[in-house]
Amino acid sequence: MSTFFEKRQLVTPGDMLAEGTYVAGENTYKKDDKIYASRLGLVEYKDKMVNVVALKAFYIPKLGDTVIGVIVEVGFNGWTVDIHSPYLAVLRASEVLSRPFRPQENDLSKVLNAGDLVIAKIIAYDRSHDPRLTVGEPGLGKITRGQIVKITPTKIPRVIGRNGSMVSMIKQETGSHIILGQNGLVLITGKTLENEQLAIMAIQKIENESHISGLTDRIAQAIKKEKAKQKEEVKNESKT
Amino acid sequence: MSQKHEKLIDKKGLRLDGRKPEELRSVQIEVGILPNADGSAYIQQGKNKILAGVYGPRELHPKHLALPDRTVLRCRYHMAPFSVQERKSPAPSRREIELSKVIRESLEPSIFLEYYPRTGIDLFIEVLQADGGTRCASITAASLALADAGIPMQDLVAACAAGKIDDIVVLDLMDTEDKIGSADVPVALMPNLNAITLLQMDGILTFEEFEKAVNLALEGCRKIHAMQKEALKTKYVNVKEVEE
Amino acid sequence: MSSIIVSLKRKQIAEFIEKEKRLDGRGLLDYREIVVEPGVIERAEGSARVLLGKTEVLAGVKIGIGKPYADTPNEGVLTVNAELVPLASPTFDPGPPKENAIELARVVDRGIRESKVLDFKKLCIIPSKKVLVVFVDVYVLNHDGNLIDASALAALAALLNTKMFNYEVEGDEVKIKSDLTQLPVRKHPIAVTFAKIGDKLIVDPWLEEEQIIDARLTVTTDDDGNICAMQKGGNGYFTPKEVLKAVKTAREKAKEIRKKLKW
């Protein structure tokens, strides 16, 4: 029984991570008692479990996940939603219009049109069916303002941080409201455009550097630096 | 095949470009160079310049091609009209259609196709400049593009050819050697699993020569595999260096 | 895409092969019966029909006069084409050749070309201007697996059967004479295709086996036991050991087939 890498070491697909009675966790697979990486990422050994935290992955729908998506098609009795996943999601008209709707009378494109953004929850999904969404809960529905950043979905937990520490710090420091879609889309709404830019910068920095230690401090510092720069610019503008 | 049989190996045992028989050409690989693609890679091997881009897994079009139990990998190997001496028609040739198939089949064993049923992965390979051994260099780059797209895989696939010129078995034939030489054996390997996923051969080889050529090609694949891993890691390590 | 095979059958075939047996009673390294019938199409310069079990392939040779390729001005031209005729299988579509037909043709082509079956220099009439063009057209008439080996046999049998017109050169003109001579065929390359099922190698897979295989490997060898063409197909892999074993077996099998066909 042995492991072949340091904790949090960068591994590539096919690297042998452990041999013996280990259990293959995320982004790994087992073959003849050996555990190999199936994605590029950072290896983690927890007890008998071997995981790889992928540096790049795409979103696979999970029941109960909150996602942010774009309406790509208005159909006869519902919408098709791009949730940045291999599968397109379906939002049925009955999920949005509470009374029984009549296709002849209700123009669905007046409720949600192609290009509209929605925050939604996944209520059904399996291997043979595309994911189904609902917007019928508080906090869900059409997005009317703010900006969207797209990051690789495996980084969402890093944006959240331990017990939400990272995201609360960013919210506080940038004065912005942040909604995280598990599919890697993040909605940022701030009082000013500058505030939103700050939060976007912070989130992109997390995406690029999450595999390097001391992340929270670095992000906090980067925000402060950027803030100072923004103030400077405002000053310079008012002078001229 | 040429009118005058040029010498491909000189008295010192060196090849036209100064390489020893068992030596690879210089290889540069870069991962993640196409901003729009889900994954991408660029390889230069000798004068070969090849781009690979991956889109997906995503909804497959036309939809009836989708399979209920696995992803469909589609591959297009294509040569730019200016990639060779005489302009090549941009329409796909029979050679390109065959190569698209064998390249796809060299990569399929490495991918967990059953993870994402009903979807498709599109792999596009563009040979911008060709200098012999393009199918192998394409596979090397394509496998990295798939890894860069975050597609779960058993192993990387590294490819390299060996062949016979002037009665000597050599590694990694360049264009002239390929054209004048007497045999070419392109091989692709999943190094950690010791699994050969591409094997072709044309020319004339005895069994002993073939055995030597395959082993040499496998050796080449392993060397290229090390460079693949470096290239993949470099993309992420670079950020760190800028920072500190 | 292969057509759907009943999962029960899949299991059965795999279990049999695991026990080194096959559903049709063959051993793992046995070929089906090979029947070669030359000269079946009188209009063609050469032709042959090959039966490999129930797989049936017809090959025809036509010879014409054309221009040589720019990089080989004093050599004749060989063109191999394969048609998966729609009447031969529900999985064959009409229309221009797709990747399976193209791969088939190119693997057959490589076997003939690389083993130097034809002396291309002798097919030159006037250097850079006129050469003989040998067209080999492979027609699959029934698909019951292992089209590569059957097509390679048919193509070679058709070439062995080919009678060529004699000609005279007067200035830049080529005069075709009425008498015929045999097209010289120097080698007899035989393609031997292996299929990998589990960790076993079998030769000459028939259709149902072909539908469940992990990978296939074709090894073409000439009369001297030299290897002249190889092609791996399918979405599985081979270990280096398996490859060397396949090459050794291919040489033996090719020898047997040549002996049986008196080539």
XYZ file of C-alpha atoms in Angstrom:
747
model
C 0.000 0.000 0.000
C 1.477 3.287 -1.025
C 0.735 6.692 -2.455
C 2.871 8.293 -5.135
C 2.345 12.043 -4.800
C 2.455 14.785 -2.217
C -0.821 16.205 -0.990
C -2.108 18.931 -3.339
C 0.463 18.060 -5.994
C -0.493 18.738 -9.620
C -1.287 15.497 -11.473
C -2.230 14.703 -15.082
C -4.635 12.071 -16.470
C -3.145 8.591 -16.214
C -0.841 9.351 -13.288
C -0.832 6.493 -10.789
C -1.895 8.006 -7.469
C -2.077 5.073 -5.101
C -1.773 1.329 -4.894
C -3.508 -0.979 -2.460
C -6.765 -0.734 -0.547
C -7.582 2.849 -1.476
C -10.931 4.083 -2.683
C -11.212 5.995 -5.957
C -12.919 9.337 -5.317
C -13.605 12.213 -7.658
C -11.752 12.405 -10.980
C -9.930 9.148 -10.380
C -10.494 5.552 -11.411
C -9.423 2.161 -10.136
C -7.863 -0.604 -12.199
C -6.265 -3.735 -10.716
C -5.805 -2.305 -7.231
C -4.253 0.872 -8.569
C -5.801 4.311 -8.548
C -5.153 6.689 -11.416
C -6.075 10.312 -12.106
C -8.671 10.881 -14.823
C -8.343 14.669 -14.925
C -5.696 17.337 -14.560
C -5.837 18.609 -10.997
C -4.588 18.573 -7.438
C -4.449 15.228 -5.695
C -5.922 14.834 -2.217
C -5.568 11.816 0.060
C -8.200 11.705 2.795
C -8.004 8.534 4.868
C -8.481 5.810 2.261
C -10.093 8.129 -0.263
C -8.140 9.514 -3.213
C -9.581 12.583 -4.929
C -8.385 14.892 -7.648
C -9.678 18.456 -7.501
C -9.966 19.167 -11.211
C -8.467 22.397 -12.511
C -10.838 22.289 -15.438
C -14.123 20.474 -15.776
C -17.589 21.088 -17.105
C -20.839 21.108 -15.193
C -22.829 17.894 -14.808
C -26.335 18.596 -13.463
C -27.183 17.475 -9.948
C -30.615 17.410 -8.301
C -31.165 20.455 -6.115
C -28.350 22.536 -7.625
C -28.954 26.220 -8.242
C -27.758 27.183 -11.705
C -27.719 30.253 -13.899
C -28.767 29.738 -17.505
C -29.640 31.496 -20.725
C -32.909 30.929 -22.567
C -31.924 29.667 -26.023
C -35.284 28.594 -27.386
C -38.913 29.442 -26.730
C -40.960 26.340 -27.438
C -44.580 25.383 -27.613
C -44.995 24.613 -23.917
C -41.737 25.709 -22.344
C -38.175 26.952 -22.773
C -34.826 25.413 -23.558
C -32.096 26.708 -21.268
C -28.348 26.605 -21.812
C -26.836 25.898 -18.393
C -23.236 25.525 -19.663
C -23.370 21.762 -19.402
C -23.212 18.949 -21.965
C -27.000 18.809 -21.642
C -29.552 21.522 -22.409
C -32.117 22.035 -19.645
C -35.888 22.269 -19.962
C -38.068 24.774 -18.149
C -41.720 23.868 -18.568
C -44.299 26.617 -18.909
C -46.271 25.084 -16.039
C -43.313 25.803 -13.752
C -43.558 29.517 -14.517
C -47.237 30.202 -15.117
C -49.190 28.962 -12.129
C -52.614 28.744 -13.768
C -53.063 26.139 -16.488
C -51.773 27.919 -19.538
C -53.220 27.715 -23.014
C -50.619 27.550 -25.782
C -53.038 29.326 -28.120
C -53.368 32.354 -25.853
C -50.186 32.644 -23.815
C -47.204 34.012 -25.669
C -44.341 32.389 -23.776
C -41.782 34.748 -25.313
C -43.439 37.608 -23.412
C -42.643 35.852 -20.130
C -39.113 34.732 -20.941
C -37.480 35.373 -24.283
C -34.374 33.997 -25.973
C -31.342 35.663 -24.413
C -32.959 36.163 -21.000
C -30.987 34.955 -18.001
C -32.593 32.926 -15.227
C -31.604 31.622 -11.833
C -33.150 28.162 -11.552
C -33.048 24.943 -9.597
C -32.620 21.453 -11.025
C -35.636 19.314 -10.112
C -35.066 16.242 -12.323
C -32.158 14.691 -14.177
C -30.813 11.246 -15.062
C -28.622 9.598 -17.691
C -31.428 9.251 -20.201
C -33.275 12.531 -19.679
C -32.210 16.134 -19.997
C -32.275 18.172 -16.767
C -35.549 19.890 -15.801
C -35.614 23.243 -14.052
C -37.928 25.234 -11.831
C -37.953 28.939 -11.007
C -40.845 28.682 -8.540
C -38.929 29.294 -5.325
C -37.764 32.454 -3.563
C -34.535 33.779 -5.070
C -35.122 32.075 -8.389
C -36.397 33.632 -11.601
C -35.445 36.066 -14.302
C -32.269 38.129 -13.850
C -32.857 41.803 -14.527
C -29.576 43.480 -13.611
C -25.955 42.790 -12.778
C -23.088 41.090 -14.561
C -22.251 37.463 -15.228
C -18.795 35.885 -14.881
C -18.138 32.392 -16.124
C -15.628 30.196 -14.310
C -14.902 26.493 -14.380
C -17.557 24.881 -12.126
C -15.045 22.968 -10.016
C -13.855 26.344 -8.700
C -17.219 27.331 -7.240
C -16.357 25.783 -3.835
C -13.187 27.898 -3.800
C -15.207 31.046 -4.438
C -17.435 30.079 -1.533
C -14.466 29.329 0.709
C -14.503 27.612 4.080
C -17.970 28.110 5.619
C -18.571 30.807 3.025
C -15.617 32.891 4.247
C -14.325 33.798 0.797
C -17.600 34.898 -0.708
C -18.580 36.952 2.389
C -15.195 38.661 2.303
C -15.663 39.576 -1.363
C -19.209 40.763 -0.739
C -18.057 42.954 2.120
C -14.981 44.365 0.422
C -16.698 45.112 -2.868
C -20.166 46.010 -1.640
C -21.681 43.662 -4.206
C -24.312 40.986 -4.069
C -23.098 37.631 -5.412
C -25.141 34.632 -6.525
C -23.218 31.481 -7.394
C -24.580 29.032 -9.930
C -23.202 25.532 -9.354
C -22.682 25.419 -13.110
C -19.903 28.016 -12.926
C -21.906 31.116 -13.782
C -21.780 33.826 -11.149
C -24.145 36.809 -10.949
C -22.753 40.003 -9.479
C -24.893 43.021 -8.663
C -23.242 46.018 -7.082
C -24.217 49.617 -6.368
C -21.778 50.846 -8.995
C -20.064 49.435 -12.029
C -16.744 49.829 -10.192
C -17.967 47.630 -7.357
C -18.990 44.966 -9.815
C -15.622 45.177 -11.593
C -13.890 44.615 -8.249
C -15.884 41.478 -7.524
C -15.354 40.139 -11.050
C -11.610 40.695 -10.738
C -11.587 38.817 -7.431
C -13.544 35.852 -8.776
C -11.400 35.555 -11.891
C -8.322 35.643 -9.728
C -9.699 32.767 -7.663
C -10.304 30.766 -10.834
C -6.741 31.281 -12.041
C -4.917 30.817 -8.759
C -7.018 28.518 -6.630
C -4.332 25.819 -6.796
C -1.790 28.096 -5.107
C -1.814 28.331 -1.317
C -2.722 31.431 0.714
C -5.614 32.285 -1.568
C -7.882 34.297 0.762
C -5.144 36.713 1.802
C -4.040 37.211 -1.769
C -7.581 37.919 -2.945
C -8.212 40.396 -0.092
C -5.006 42.206 -0.886
C -5.753 42.296 -4.582
C -9.151 43.843 -3.899
C -7.612 46.516 -1.644
C -4.987 47.294 -4.257
C -7.583 47.548 -7.006
C -9.800 49.731 -4.786
C -6.941 52.132 -4.155
C -6.283 52.261 -7.888
C -9.945 53.039 -8.571
C -9.908 55.849 -5.984
C -6.774 57.248 -7.545
C -8.441 57.279 -10.942
C -11.486 59.047 -9.570
C -9.233 61.662 -7.953
C -7.300 62.203 -11.155
C -10.502 62.590 -13.099
C -11.919 65.179 -10.698
C -8.655 67.140 -10.845
C -8.716 67.551 -14.607
C 10.830 5.947 -55.003
C 12.811 8.944 -56.276
C 14.892 8.952 -59.419
C 18.184 9.443 -57.640
C 18.547 7.700 -54.353
C 19.878 10.384 -52.045
C 21.859 9.304 -49.030
C 19.706 9.810 -45.944
C 22.419 8.950 -43.429
C 25.957 10.274 -43.805
C 29.281 8.611 -43.003
C 29.144 9.814 -39.411
C 25.785 8.110 -39.011
C 23.867 11.396 -38.901
C 20.627 12.170 -40.714
C 19.870 15.045 -43.126
C 18.974 17.364 -40.244
C 21.948 16.251 -38.142
C 19.995 13.893 -35.884
C 21.200 10.527 -34.684
C 19.027 7.533 -35.673
C 17.274 7.304 -32.292
C 16.768 11.042 -31.873
C 13.463 12.910 -31.883
C 13.060 16.202 -33.679
C 12.703 19.229 -31.431
C 9.197 19.361 -29.957
C 7.361 22.368 -28.541
C 3.905 21.982 -27.079
C 1.524 24.598 -25.754
C -1.806 23.880 -24.080
C -4.913 26.066 -24.017
C -4.138 28.420 -26.884
C -7.586 28.722 -28.493
C -9.765 31.048 -26.377
C -13.080 29.844 -27.848
C -12.455 26.116 -27.650
C -13.220 24.077 -24.523
C -9.738 22.612 -24.839
C -6.833 23.122 -27.211
C -3.182 22.494 -27.880
C -0.499 23.451 -30.388
C 2.464 21.332 -31.349
C 5.605 21.976 -33.340
C 7.582 18.879 -34.137
C 10.368 19.644 -36.560
C 8.624 21.815 -39.147
C 5.204 20.372 -38.343
C 2.870 23.033 -36.989
C -0.438 21.618 -35.834
C -3.430 22.974 -33.899
C -5.999 20.833 -32.101
C -9.260 22.159 -30.667
C -11.975 20.379 -28.696
C -15.626 21.352 -28.256
C -17.859 19.450 -25.859
C -19.152 17.225 -24.524
C -22.204 19.005 -25.879
C -25.514 18.301 -27.503
C -24.896 16.345 -30.685
C -26.121 17.633 -34.016
C -27.717 16.058 -35.974
C -29.487 14.581 -32.960
C -30.081 11.125 -34.456
C -26.335 10.437 -34.288
C -26.478 10.483 -30.489
C -26.006 7.170 -28.666
C -28.030 6.238 -25.568
C -25.063 4.875 -23.629
C -22.035 6.939 -24.564
C -20.494 10.056 -26.009
C -19.801 10.159 -29.722
C -16.290 11.376 -30.498
C -16.007 13.019 -33.885
C -12.657 13.892 -35.361
C -11.639 15.928 -38.367
C -8.008 15.865 -39.418
C -7.481 18.530 -42.034
C -4.500 19.967 -43.853
C -4.367 23.647 -44.741
C -3.947 24.245 -48.502
C -0.608 25.988 -47.827
C 0.728 23.284 -45.502
C 2.543 21.378 -48.252
C 4.760 22.169 -51.260
C 2.001 21.859 -53.884
C -1.228 23.545 -52.812
C -3.619 20.970 -51.383
C -7.273 21.278 -52.233
C -9.187 22.209 -49.074
C -11.761 19.477 -49.792
C -11.142 16.417 -47.590
C -8.995 13.836 -49.382
C -9.283 10.074 -48.923
C -6.084 10.208 -46.909
C -7.547 12.822 -44.572
C -10.738 10.790 -44.124
C -8.743 7.687 -43.232
C -6.484 9.615 -40.869
C -9.485 11.234 -39.165
C -10.752 7.711 -38.463
C -7.503 6.211 -37.161
C -6.760 9.292 -35.052
C -10.246 9.082 -33.533
C -9.741 5.383 -32.820
C -6.371 6.094 -31.231
C -7.996 8.509 -28.760
C -11.271 6.718 -28.017
C -9.653 4.080 -25.780
C -8.344 6.866 -23.539
C -11.697 8.565 -22.920
C -14.428 7.480 -20.515
C -17.014 7.681 -23.284
C -19.747 6.092 -21.178
C -19.804 8.976 -18.680
C -21.859 11.335 -20.803
C -24.486 9.499 -22.869
C -26.307 11.267 -25.717
C -23.603 13.910 -26.138
C -20.851 14.531 -28.654
C -17.252 15.684 -28.506
C -15.881 17.400 -31.589
C -12.163 17.311 -32.202
C -10.717 19.495 -34.933
C -7.139 19.132 -36.078
C -5.597 21.625 -38.479
C -2.204 20.899 -39.957
C -0.827 24.371 -40.717
C 2.495 23.041 -41.945
C 3.363 19.428 -42.664
C 6.790 17.839 -42.366
C 6.174 14.104 -42.050
C 4.614 12.362 -39.071
C 1.610 14.676 -38.903
C -0.772 11.958 -37.718
C 1.398 11.246 -34.679
C 1.954 14.898 -33.819
C -1.803 15.433 -34.249
C -2.608 12.662 -31.774
C -0.120 14.069 -29.255
C -1.727 17.513 -29.478
C -5.314 16.221 -29.640
C -4.932 14.174 -26.456
C -3.749 17.310 -24.644
C -6.658 19.303 -26.025
C -9.051 16.666 -24.643
C -7.352 16.809 -21.233
C -7.453 20.607 -21.347
C -11.209 20.441 -22.019
C -11.573 18.571 -18.711
C -12.742 15.372 -20.398
C -12.166 12.453 -18.022
C -9.638 10.042 -19.444
C -7.704 6.901 -18.508
C -4.408 8.198 -19.760
C -2.848 10.647 -22.167
C -2.110 9.319 -25.637
C 1.353 10.054 -26.998
C 2.333 9.184 -30.546
C 5.529 8.819 -32.521
C 6.687 7.013 -35.662
C 9.740 4.943 -36.400
C 10.864 3.776 -39.794
C 13.643 2.492 -41.962
C 15.939 4.636 -44.068
C 19.151 3.481 -45.786
C 18.654 0.077 -44.108
C 18.715 1.595 -40.615
C 15.781 1.773 -38.208
C 15.305 5.392 -37.120
C 12.936 7.404 -34.931
C 10.545 10.189 -35.954
C 10.835 10.451 -39.749
C 10.654 13.867 -41.345
C 9.069 14.421 -44.740
C 12.059 13.566 -46.976
C 12.863 10.468 -44.946
C 9.245 9.372 -45.094
C 9.089 9.808 -48.876
C 12.431 8.187 -49.766
C 12.705 5.764 -46.865
C 11.587 2.173 -47.094
C 9.160 1.897 -44.188
C 7.147 3.945 -41.714
C 5.539 2.662 -38.490
C 3.380 5.230 -36.684
C 2.471 4.214 -33.123
C 0.312 5.770 -30.414
C 0.574 4.690 -26.801
C -1.196 5.166 -23.488
C 2.063 5.046 -21.527
C 0.745 4.318 -18.042
C -1.314 1.384 -19.311
C 1.237 0.206 -21.905
C -1.582 0.101 -24.460
C -1.023 0.690 -28.181
C -3.956 2.624 -29.631
C -2.626 3.367 -33.111
C -0.479 1.104 -35.202
C -0.005 1.384 -38.911
C 2.806 0.363 -41.168
C 3.744 0.687 -44.774
C 6.906 -0.341 -46.527
C 8.930 -3.503 -46.179
C 10.346 -4.740 -42.896
C 11.576 -8.084 -41.676
C 10.183 -9.303 -38.371
C 13.366 -8.284 -36.562
C 13.323 -4.825 -38.119
C 9.661 -4.429 -37.253
C 10.259 -5.405 -33.641
C 13.072 -2.878 -33.429
C 10.973 -0.178 -35.043
C 8.004 -0.708 -32.728
C 10.212 -0.641 -29.657
C 11.934 2.508 -30.861
C 8.590 4.155 -31.588
C 7.326 3.190 -28.114
C 10.442 4.745 -26.634
C 9.661 7.908 -28.614
C 6.066 7.884 -27.327
C 7.329 7.761 -23.743
C 9.640 10.711 -24.324
C 6.803 12.671 -25.885
C 4.526 11.710 -23.000
C 6.919 13.393 -20.569
C 6.744 16.554 -22.690
C 2.939 16.351 -22.777
C 2.760 16.283 -18.993
C 5.136 19.216 -18.747
C 3.066 21.229 -21.225
C -0.160 20.481 -19.377
C 1.288 21.507 -16.017
C 3.056 24.564 -17.426
C -0.272 26.144 -18.276
C -1.126 26.249 -14.581
C 2.312 26.701 -13.088
C 2.951 29.844 -15.136
C 0.367 31.764 -13.125
C 2.367 31.079 -9.992
C 5.607 32.347 -11.456
C 4.056 35.627 -12.518
C 2.725 36.061 -9.006
C 5.906 35.412 -7.020
C -22.081 2.489 -36.656
C -22.519 -1.196 -36.116
C -26.070 -2.400 -35.830
C -27.365 -3.365 -32.416
C -26.419 -6.865 -31.343
C -28.527 -8.643 -28.788
C -26.768 -8.432 -25.432
C -27.350 -12.141 -24.821
C -25.377 -12.991 -27.952
C -22.651 -10.610 -26.931
C -22.247 -12.417 -23.634
C -22.332 -15.814 -25.303
C -19.606 -14.964 -27.835
C -17.391 -13.459 -25.158
C -17.805 -16.458 -22.849
C -17.009 -18.895 -25.651
C -13.886 -17.017 -26.643
C -12.777 -16.855 -23.043
C -12.834 -20.683 -23.204
C -10.864 -20.559 -26.476
C -13.896 -21.660 -28.506
C -16.025 -19.963 -31.110
C -19.731 -20.169 -31.808
C -19.164 -21.496 -35.342
C -16.870 -24.260 -34.082
C -13.594 -22.714 -35.218
C -10.483 -22.435 -33.113
C -9.331 -18.914 -32.237
C -6.748 -18.879 -35.021
C -8.757 -20.667 -37.725
C -9.960 -19.032 -40.921
C -13.339 -19.715 -42.406
C -13.364 -21.583 -45.714
C -11.795 -19.556 -48.511
C -13.072 -19.946 -52.066
C -11.462 -18.035 -54.926
C -13.120 -17.965 -58.312
C -11.110 -16.024 -60.906
C -12.362 -14.556 -64.178
C -16.018 -14.062 -63.368
C -16.427 -10.758 -65.220
C -15.461 -11.092 -68.892
C -15.543 -7.352 -69.602
C -12.865 -6.676 -67.003
C -9.177 -7.195 -67.746
C -9.070 -9.260 -64.597
C -11.551 -10.281 -61.935
C -12.157 -12.620 -59.052
C -14.863 -13.500 -56.609
C -13.798 -14.451 -53.117
C -15.860 -16.148 -50.467
C -14.604 -16.029 -46.916
C -17.294 -17.998 -45.135
C -20.378 -16.034 -46.089
C -18.492 -12.813 -46.735
C -18.431 -12.271 -50.470
C -16.250 -9.821 -52.353
C -15.890 -9.270 -56.081
C -12.867 -7.445 -57.440
C -12.425 -6.188 -60.978
C -9.334 -4.810 -62.684
C -9.483 -2.292 -65.518
C -6.413 -0.925 -67.220
C -6.241 2.398 -68.928
C -3.681 4.880 -70.174
C -3.197 8.034 -68.184
C -0.712 10.593 -66.907
C 1.815 9.687 -64.219
C 2.021 11.555 -60.915
C 4.423 14.498 -61.047
C 6.758 13.025 -58.416
C 6.976 9.617 -60.147
C 7.115 10.459 -63.900
C 8.360 7.055 -65.010
C 6.039 4.877 -62.992
C 2.583 3.520 -63.657
C -0.357 4.261 -61.381
C -2.360 1.965 -59.096
C -5.788 3.018 -57.868
C -7.757 0.933 -55.414
C -11.354 1.771 -54.641
C -13.834 -0.091 -52.454
C -17.604 0.033 -52.553
C -19.727 -1.186 -49.681
C -22.622 -1.986 -51.993
C -25.914 -1.194 -50.217
C -27.449 -4.536 -51.179
C -24.794 -6.350 -49.125
C -25.843 -5.219 -45.652
C -28.501 -3.114 -43.933
C -25.667 -1.040 -42.480
C -24.342 0.051 -45.905
C -25.720 3.350 -47.159
C -25.780 4.424 -50.775
C -23.750 7.488 -51.660
C -20.065 8.340 -51.940
C -17.643 6.127 -49.962
C -17.477 6.988 -46.281
C -14.645 6.363 -43.848
C -15.101 2.577 -43.583
C -14.991 2.071 -47.366
C -12.087 4.496 -47.710
C -10.099 2.805 -44.967
C -10.795 -0.603 -46.531
C -9.566 0.557 -49.942
C -6.469 2.208 -48.529
C -5.473 -0.833 -46.462
C -5.849 -3.113 -49.512
C -3.957 -0.554 -51.619
C -1.059 -0.395 -49.147
C -0.674 -4.178 -49.095
C -0.394 -4.355 -52.885
C 1.694 -1.216 -53.302
C 4.214 -1.753 -50.512
C 4.841 -5.435 -51.223
C 5.596 -4.396 -54.826
C 3.125 -6.766 -56.437
C 3.433 -4.670 -59.579
C 6.599 -3.384 -61.166
C 5.509 0.207 -61.568
C 8.506 1.103 -63.743
C 7.365 -1.460 -66.320
C 3.973 0.234 -66.453
C 5.539 3.381 -67.880
C 4.898 4.005 -71.597
C 6.352 7.482 -72.254
C 7.997 9.050 -69.178
C 6.140 12.088 -67.784
C 3.442 11.662 -70.422
C 1.817 8.295 -70.652
C 1.680 5.403 -68.234
C -0.592 2.470 -67.609
C -3.152 3.007 -64.880
C -4.308 -0.093 -63.017
C -7.724 0.341 -61.426
C -8.714 -2.225 -58.821
C -12.330 -1.939 -57.773
C -13.440 -3.958 -54.788
C -17.142 -4.688 -54.503
C -18.463 -6.072 -51.237
C -21.481 -8.236 -52.134
C -22.181 -9.774 -48.740
C -20.964 -8.530 -45.396
C -20.380 -11.240 -42.836
C -17.274 -9.792 -41.242
C -13.566 -9.397 -42.025
C -13.972 -7.385 -45.190
C -10.292 -6.404 -45.193
C -8.901 -9.930 -45.610
C -11.555 -10.924 -48.136
C -11.011 -7.738 -50.165
C -7.227 -8.109 -50.137
C -7.584 -11.689 -51.395
C -10.066 -10.625 -54.088
C -7.873 -7.755 -55.259
C -4.803 -9.972 -55.540
C -6.760 -12.792 -57.209
C -8.113 -10.292 -59.739
C -4.605 -8.991 -60.490
C -3.354 -12.571 -60.940
C -6.198 -13.058 -63.409
C -5.452 -9.853 -65.357
C -4.598 -10.014 -69.041
C -3.287 -6.794 -70.444
C -3.366 -5.450 -73.982
C -0.077 -5.150 -75.832
C 0.846 -1.817 -77.358
C 3.331 -0.117 -79.653
C 4.711 3.386 -79.288
C 4.984 5.530 -82.425
C 6.274 8.969 -81.532
C 3.802 10.280 -78.981
C 1.098 7.846 -80.033
C 0.281 4.568 -78.326
C -1.162 1.905 -80.592
C -3.119 -0.801 -78.830
C -2.741 -4.265 -80.314
C -5.320 -6.997 -80.255
C -3.324 -9.683 -78.440
C -3.092 -9.940 -74.676
C -0.380 -10.809 -72.176
C -0.496 -11.681 -68.523
C 0.009 -8.734 -66.140
C 3.190 -9.621 -64.249
C 2.459 -10.161 -60.546
C 5.589 -10.510 -58.465
C 4.386 -11.011 -54.916
C 1.465 -12.446 -53.007
C 0.771 -10.244 -49.985
C -1.834 -11.706 -47.623
C -3.726 -9.608 -45.102
C -4.471 -11.337 -41.817
C -6.863 -9.554 -39.483
C -6.953 -10.146 -35.755
C -9.697 -9.131 -33.390
C -9.244 -8.625 -29.685
C -12.037 -9.843 -27.434
C -11.216 -9.539 -23.752
C -7.542 -10.445 -23.718
C -7.799 -13.039 -26.492
C -6.777 -12.622 -30.115
C -8.771 -14.317 -32.839
C -8.292 -14.301 -36.610
C -10.891 -13.733 -39.308
C -13.744 -12.403 -37.127
C -17.189 -12.917 -38.590
C -19.864 -10.256 -38.359
C -21.223 -11.005 -34.899
C -17.750 -11.216 -33.434
C -16.778 -8.032 -35.209
C -19.644 -6.211 -33.535
C -18.361 -6.925 -30.047
C -14.611 -6.618 -30.533
C -12.514 -4.093 -28.682
C -9.993 -3.594 -31.464
C -8.690 -5.134 -34.647
C -5.254 -5.350 -36.202
C -4.488 -6.217 -39.809
C -1.009 -7.469 -40.673
C -0.094 -7.916 -44.332
C 2.997 -10.016 -45.099
C 4.677 -11.012 -48.375
C 6.031 -14.346 -49.662
C 9.344 -13.816 -47.840
C 7.639 -13.248 -44.506
C 8.316 -9.496 -44.585
C 5.725 -7.162 -43.154
C 4.439 -4.694 -45.736
C 1.326 -3.109 -44.235
C -0.449 -2.840 -40.911
C -3.581 -1.146 -39.652
C -5.101 -0.991 -36.200
C -8.808 -0.207 -36.020
C -11.583 -0.011 -33.463
C -11.770 1.858 -30.197
C -9.662 -0.477 -28.099
C -5.954 -1.145 -27.834
C -3.230 -3.803 -28.051
C -0.264 -4.370 -25.780
C 3.201 -4.455 -27.402
C 3.320 -8.206 -26.629
C 0.032 -8.827 -28.414
C 1.294 -6.932 -31.458
C 4.406 -9.061 -31.797
C 2.385 -12.228 -31.301
C -0.066 -11.095 -33.977
C 2.735 -10.395 -36.453
C 4.248 -13.840 -35.915
C 0.876 -15.540 -36.297
C 0.066 -13.459 -39.382
C 3.170 -14.754 -41.137
C 2.174 -18.358 -40.435
C -1.434 -17.828 -41.459
C -0.406 -16.071 -44.677
C 1.861 -18.975 -45.532
C -0.978 -21.443 -44.980
C -3.330 -19.439 -47.167
C -0.778 -19.109 -49.966
C -0.203 -22.832 -49.845
C -3.910 -23.603 -49.905
C -4.505 -21.283 -52.867
C -1.314 -22.417 -54.624
C -0.049 -18.820 -54.893
